[in-house]
C-alpha positions as semicolon CSV with decimal commas, in nm:
position;residue;x (nm);y (nm);z (nm)
1;X;-4,619;7,300;21,937
2;X;-4,952;7,201;22,014
3;X;-5,229;7,149;21,750
4;X;-5,393;7,458;21,575
5;X;-5,596;7,178;21,385
6;X;-5,772;7,026;21,614
7;X;-5,968;7,283;21,773
8;X;-6,186;7,507;21,529
9;X;-6,098;7,815;21,367
10;X;-6,255;8,056;21,587
11;X;-6,058;7,939;21,846
12;X;-5,786;7,875;21,705
13;X;-5,831;8,272;21,583
14;X;-5,979;8,555;21,702
15;X;-6,282;8,606;21,559
16;X;-6,281;9,007;21,548
17;X;-6,556;9,220;21,814
18;X;-6,778;9,254;21,503
19;X;-6,745;8,891;21,417
20;X;-6,813;8,743;21,077
21;X;-7,064;9,047;20,971
22;X;-6,795;9,279;20,920
23;X;-7,039;9,653;20,925
24;X;-6,897;9,860;20,688
25;X;-6,684;10,155;20,839
26;X;-6,913;10,502;20,793
27;X;-6,544;10,698;21,017
28;X;-6,151;10,675;20,954
29;X;-6,177;10,572;21,306
30;X;-6,422;10,249;21,201
31;X;-6,210;10,212;20,931
32;X;-5,868;10,194;21,124
33;X;-6,005;9,966;21,396
34;X;-6,177;9,759;21,114
35;X;-5,817;9,698;20,998
36;X;-5,646;9,673;21,247
37;X;-5,896;9,364;21,351
38;X;-6,023;9,222;21,006
39;X;-5,639;9,186;20,834
40;X;-5,461;8,976;21,137
41;X;-5,787;8,782;21,154
42;X;-5,755;8,685;20,788
43;X;-5,428;8,615;20,867
44;X;-5,489;8,367;21,051
45;X;-5,822;8,216;20,935
46;X;-5,532;8,150;20,592
47;X;-5,217;8,045;20,775
48;X;-5,537;7,694;20,921
49;X;-5,679;7,728;20,610
50;X;-5,314;7,574;20,472
51;X;-5,252;7,407;20,824
52;X;-5,632;7,230;20,826
53;X;-5,771;7,140;20,434
54;X;-5,975;6,836;20,592
55;X;-6,129;7,166;20,813
56;X;-6,180;7,361;20,526
57;X;-6,408;7,617;20,630
58;X;-6,424;7,787;20,308
59;X;-6,172;7,766;20,004
60;X;-5,855;7,866;20,057
61;X;-5,779;8,104;19,731
62;X;-6,097;8,276;19,817
63;X;-5,977;8,407;20,241
64;X;-5,603;8,420;20,043
65;X;-5,824;8,677;19,758
66;X;-5,990;8,901;20,049
67;X;-5,742;8,911;20,252
68;X;-5,526;9,065;19,963
69;X;-5,750;9,326;19,923
70;X;-5,791;9,417;20,221
71;X;-5,465;9,454;20,286
72;X;-5,514;9,708;19,934
73;X;-5,751;9,902;20,075
74;X;-5,557;9,910;20,470
75;X;-5,292;10,108;20,375
76;X;-5,311;10,442;20,516
77;X;-5,240;10,600;20,244
78;X;-5,395;10,502;19,995
79;X;-5,783;10,648;19,836
80;X;-5,959;10,286;19,877
81;X;-5,852;10,357;20,283
82;X;-5,994;10,757;20,262
83;X;-6,277;10,606;20,000
84;X;-6,394;10,327;20,213
85;X;-6,574;10,538;20,526
86;X;-6,749;10,780;20,323
87;X;-6,932;10,538;20,172
88;X;-6,986;10,337;20,482
89;X;-7,306;10,450;20,612
90;X;-7,464;10,419;20,246
91;X;-7,374;10,077;20,260
92;X;-7,465;9,989;20,594
93;X;-7,807;10,077;20,520
94;X;-7,844;9,946;20,176
95;X;-7,708;9,590;20,379
96;X;-7,977;9,674;20,589
97;X;-8,299;9,731;20,401
98;X;-8,185;9,493;20,119
99;X;-8,552;9,260;20,037
100;X;-8,466;8,941;20,151
101;X;-8,505;8,791;19,847
102;X;-8,342;9,054;19,687
103;X;-8,161;8,867;19,423
104;X;-8,423;8,596;19,376
105;X;-8,625;8,904;19,212
106;X;-8,391;9,046;19,025
107;X;-8,245;8,719;18,822
108;X;-8,616;8,707;18,730
109;X;-8,661;9,010;18,568
110;X;-8,279;8,908;18,403
111;X;-8,401;8,597;18,282
112;X;-8,757;8,766;18,121
113;X;-8,518;8,909;17,830
114;X;-8,587;8,622;17,537
115;X;-8,204;8,680;17,462
116;X;-8,128;8,527;17,765
117;X;-8,336;8,218;17,724
118;X;-7,979;8,023;17,747
119;X;-7,965;8,114;18,139
120;X;-8,281;7,895;18,260
121;X;-8,152;7,584;18,004
122;X;-8,276;7,299;18,198
123;X;-8,044;7,093;18,038
124;X;-7,737;7,334;18,197
125;X;-7,506;7,191;18,466
126;X;-7,549;7,299;18,831
127;X;-7,197;7,495;18,835
128;X;-7,311;7,658;18,541
129;X;-7,595;7,710;18,672
130;X;-7,516;7,836;19,013
131;X;-7,183;8,073;18,785
132;X;-7,498;8,267;18,623
133;X;-7,632;8,305;18,955
134;X;-7,329;8,483;19,112
135;X;-7,323;8,716;18,788
136;X;-7,680;8,791;18,795
137;X;-7,666;8,916;19,135
138;X;-7,319;9,081;19,099
139;X;-7,489;9,280;18,832
140;X;-7,818;9,365;19,029
141;X;-7,617;9,465;19,321
142;X;-7,375;9,675;19,151
143;X;-7,737;9,919;18,984
144;X;-7,830;9,914;19,334
145;X;-7,525;10,050;19,497
146;X;-7,501;10,295;19,195
147;X;-7,883;10,398;19,241
148;X;-7,862;10,433;19,609
149;X;-7,538;10,524;19,747
150;X;-7,382;10,677;19,364
151;X;-7,163;10,603;19,099
152;X;-6,847;10,621;19,298
153;X;-6,960;10,395;19,566
154;X;-6,988;10,115;19,267
155;X;-6,602;10,135;19,150
156;X;-6,483;10,158;19,524
157;X;-6,674;9,803;19,549
158;X;-6,584;9,722;19,220
159;X;-6,234;9,823;19,292
160;X;-6,221;9,564;19,603
161;X;-6,369;9,280;19,378
162;X;-6,075;9,360;19,137
163;X;-5,823;9,305;19,387
164;X;-5,999;9,029;19,508
165;X;-5,969;8,900;19,138
166;X;-6,326;8,720;19,107
167;X;-6,271;8,435;18,915
168;X;-6,041;8,311;19,260
169;X;-6,383;8,240;19,328
170;X;-6,677;8,238;19,090
171;X;-6,737;8,027;18,717
172;X;-6,373;7,892;18,744
173;X;-6,439;7,625;18,523
174;X;-6,677;7,863;18,358
175;X;-6,471;8,214;18,239
176;X;-6,564;8,203;17,877
177;X;-6,992;8,185;17,926
178;X;-6,905;8,419;18,275
179;X;-6,806;8,683;17,965
180;X;-7,069;8,647;17,703
181;X;-7,355;8,677;17,995
182;X;-7,138;8,986;18,154
183;X;-7,170;9,212;17,778
184;X;-7,502;9,047;17,752
185;X;-7,563;9,206;18,055
186;X;-7,316;9,519;18,002
187;X;-7,214;9,491;18,290
188;X;-6,823;9,454;18,412
189;X;-6,599;9,391;18,733
190;X;-6,391;9,666;18,530
191;X;-6,352;9,937;18,729
192;X;-6,377;10,238;18,501
193;X;-6,141;10,496;18,734
194;X;-5,791;10,382;18,858
195;X;-5,696;10,490;19,235
196;X;-5,574;10,850;19,073
197;X;-5,841;10,914;18,941
198;X;-6,143;10,775;19,183
199;X;-5,898;10,970;19,416
200;X;-5,934;11,319;19,237
201;X;-6,319;11,221;19,316
202;X;-6,287;11,171;19,642
203;X;-6,137;11,495;19,695
204;X;-6,420;11,657;19,431
């Protein structure tokens, strides 16, 4: 067959109509469409990454992690499949209205805390610095989602992150330091609910 690596990934793998900026589904019908578009696209990108490592778009592990989470969320009888459209509207407006310096400002607020002086240590390695920033950003976003869209919406996001396996793509070499920061921020990637509990809360 022809060599798929000669083409760019977006030529080889048809990008879904929504493009890369996937809109959050706001109805069961939109959820169904998102799943039927995104999963084959994700599988194609993962396959492309495996075969064309020289043309890597993003780390293969990240693609595989997101694909795994996507497949779990697209199982039709799952609580996630039912839950995603419930919060889609709020997620979407939060995404649209998030100030462009939201993460930077939120991180600066966090760094004012004297207990967290290690965050601004100029001697730390760039990769540790970006690890810390990822954790700060995640914690800021989780708080914002909880405040604007409710605790259950935050839980849904954490379940997605947990499915994907956050340590596959952030802080790979600094997990123990990342966990210390999370403890100091009182933030965790672990959802408080199981799928059953999440599903039951959706009904109530």
